């Protein structure tokens, strides 16, 4: 089972916005972290979708993501903690 936790580029960019500084290495030669996120997402998203068993598209909290995954897998939320 391969789960693709698919976050939209704008959500990823927002989460990283406050962490962008000289300590975070560049992802590409582009230099602008926000543009890099979008570029990498567009390049990798189709392949990740093809390879995954389930794609969870959730832009909420980690708890929201877990709830969504538990629902998609038909698991008992009480048993998963």
XYZ file of C-alpha atoms in Angstrom:
81
model
C 0.000 0.000 0.000
C 1.486 3.329 -1.062
C -0.241 6.488 0.160
C 0.417 9.799 -1.570
C -0.211 12.657 0.842
C -0.982 15.272 -1.761
C -0.761 18.821 -0.531
C -1.413 21.629 -3.034
C 1.634 23.820 -3.746
C 0.021 26.871 -2.164
C -0.461 24.987 1.123
C 3.137 23.751 1.078
C 4.386 27.236 0.299
C 2.371 28.725 3.159
C 3.733 26.156 5.602
C 7.296 26.854 4.493
C 6.990 30.627 4.151
C 8.247 31.310 7.675
C 11.065 28.774 7.298
C 12.608 30.243 4.167
C 16.039 31.534 5.053
C 19.688 30.866 4.323
C 19.641 27.558 6.205
C 17.176 25.892 3.816
C 19.020 24.699 0.706
C 17.537 25.456 -2.690
C 15.521 22.673 -4.300
C 16.331 23.795 -7.823
C 18.493 26.384 -9.531
C 15.471 28.697 -9.693
C 16.210 30.160 -6.262
C 12.706 31.325 -5.276
C 11.420 28.674 -2.828
C 7.773 29.259 -3.732
C 8.441 28.858 -7.463
C 10.556 25.786 -6.710
C 7.709 24.120 -4.834
C 5.331 24.701 -7.725
C 7.857 23.514 -10.311
C 8.674 20.313 -8.434
C 5.019 19.614 -7.660
C 4.016 19.910 -11.324
C 6.881 17.657 -12.376
C 6.311 14.932 -9.780
C 2.553 14.923 -9.184
C 1.561 12.781 -12.215
C 4.129 10.117 -11.356
C 3.193 10.065 -7.680
C -0.480 9.668 -8.630
C 0.370 6.782 -10.951
C 2.451 4.968 -8.334
C 0.222 5.450 -5.301
C -2.525 3.125 -4.165
C -4.371 6.004 -2.538
C -3.968 9.759 -2.914
C -5.133 11.713 0.115
C -5.834 15.292 -0.899
C -6.113 17.210 2.303
C -4.920 20.691 3.161
C -5.893 20.621 6.819
C -4.057 19.673 9.965
C -2.157 16.404 10.358
C -5.150 15.132 12.323
C -7.427 15.932 9.358
C -5.115 13.975 7.080
C -5.143 10.963 9.399
C -8.940 11.105 9.665
C -9.255 11.234 5.890
C -6.883 8.307 5.449
C -8.635 6.240 8.122
C -11.967 6.917 6.396
C -10.589 6.010 2.953
C -9.111 2.764 4.251
C -12.269 1.885 6.175
C -10.380 1.536 9.444
C -11.857 1.891 12.905
C -10.749 5.311 14.170
C -10.906 4.109 17.793
C -8.519 1.256 17.060
C -6.014 3.545 15.342
C -5.703 5.837 18.355
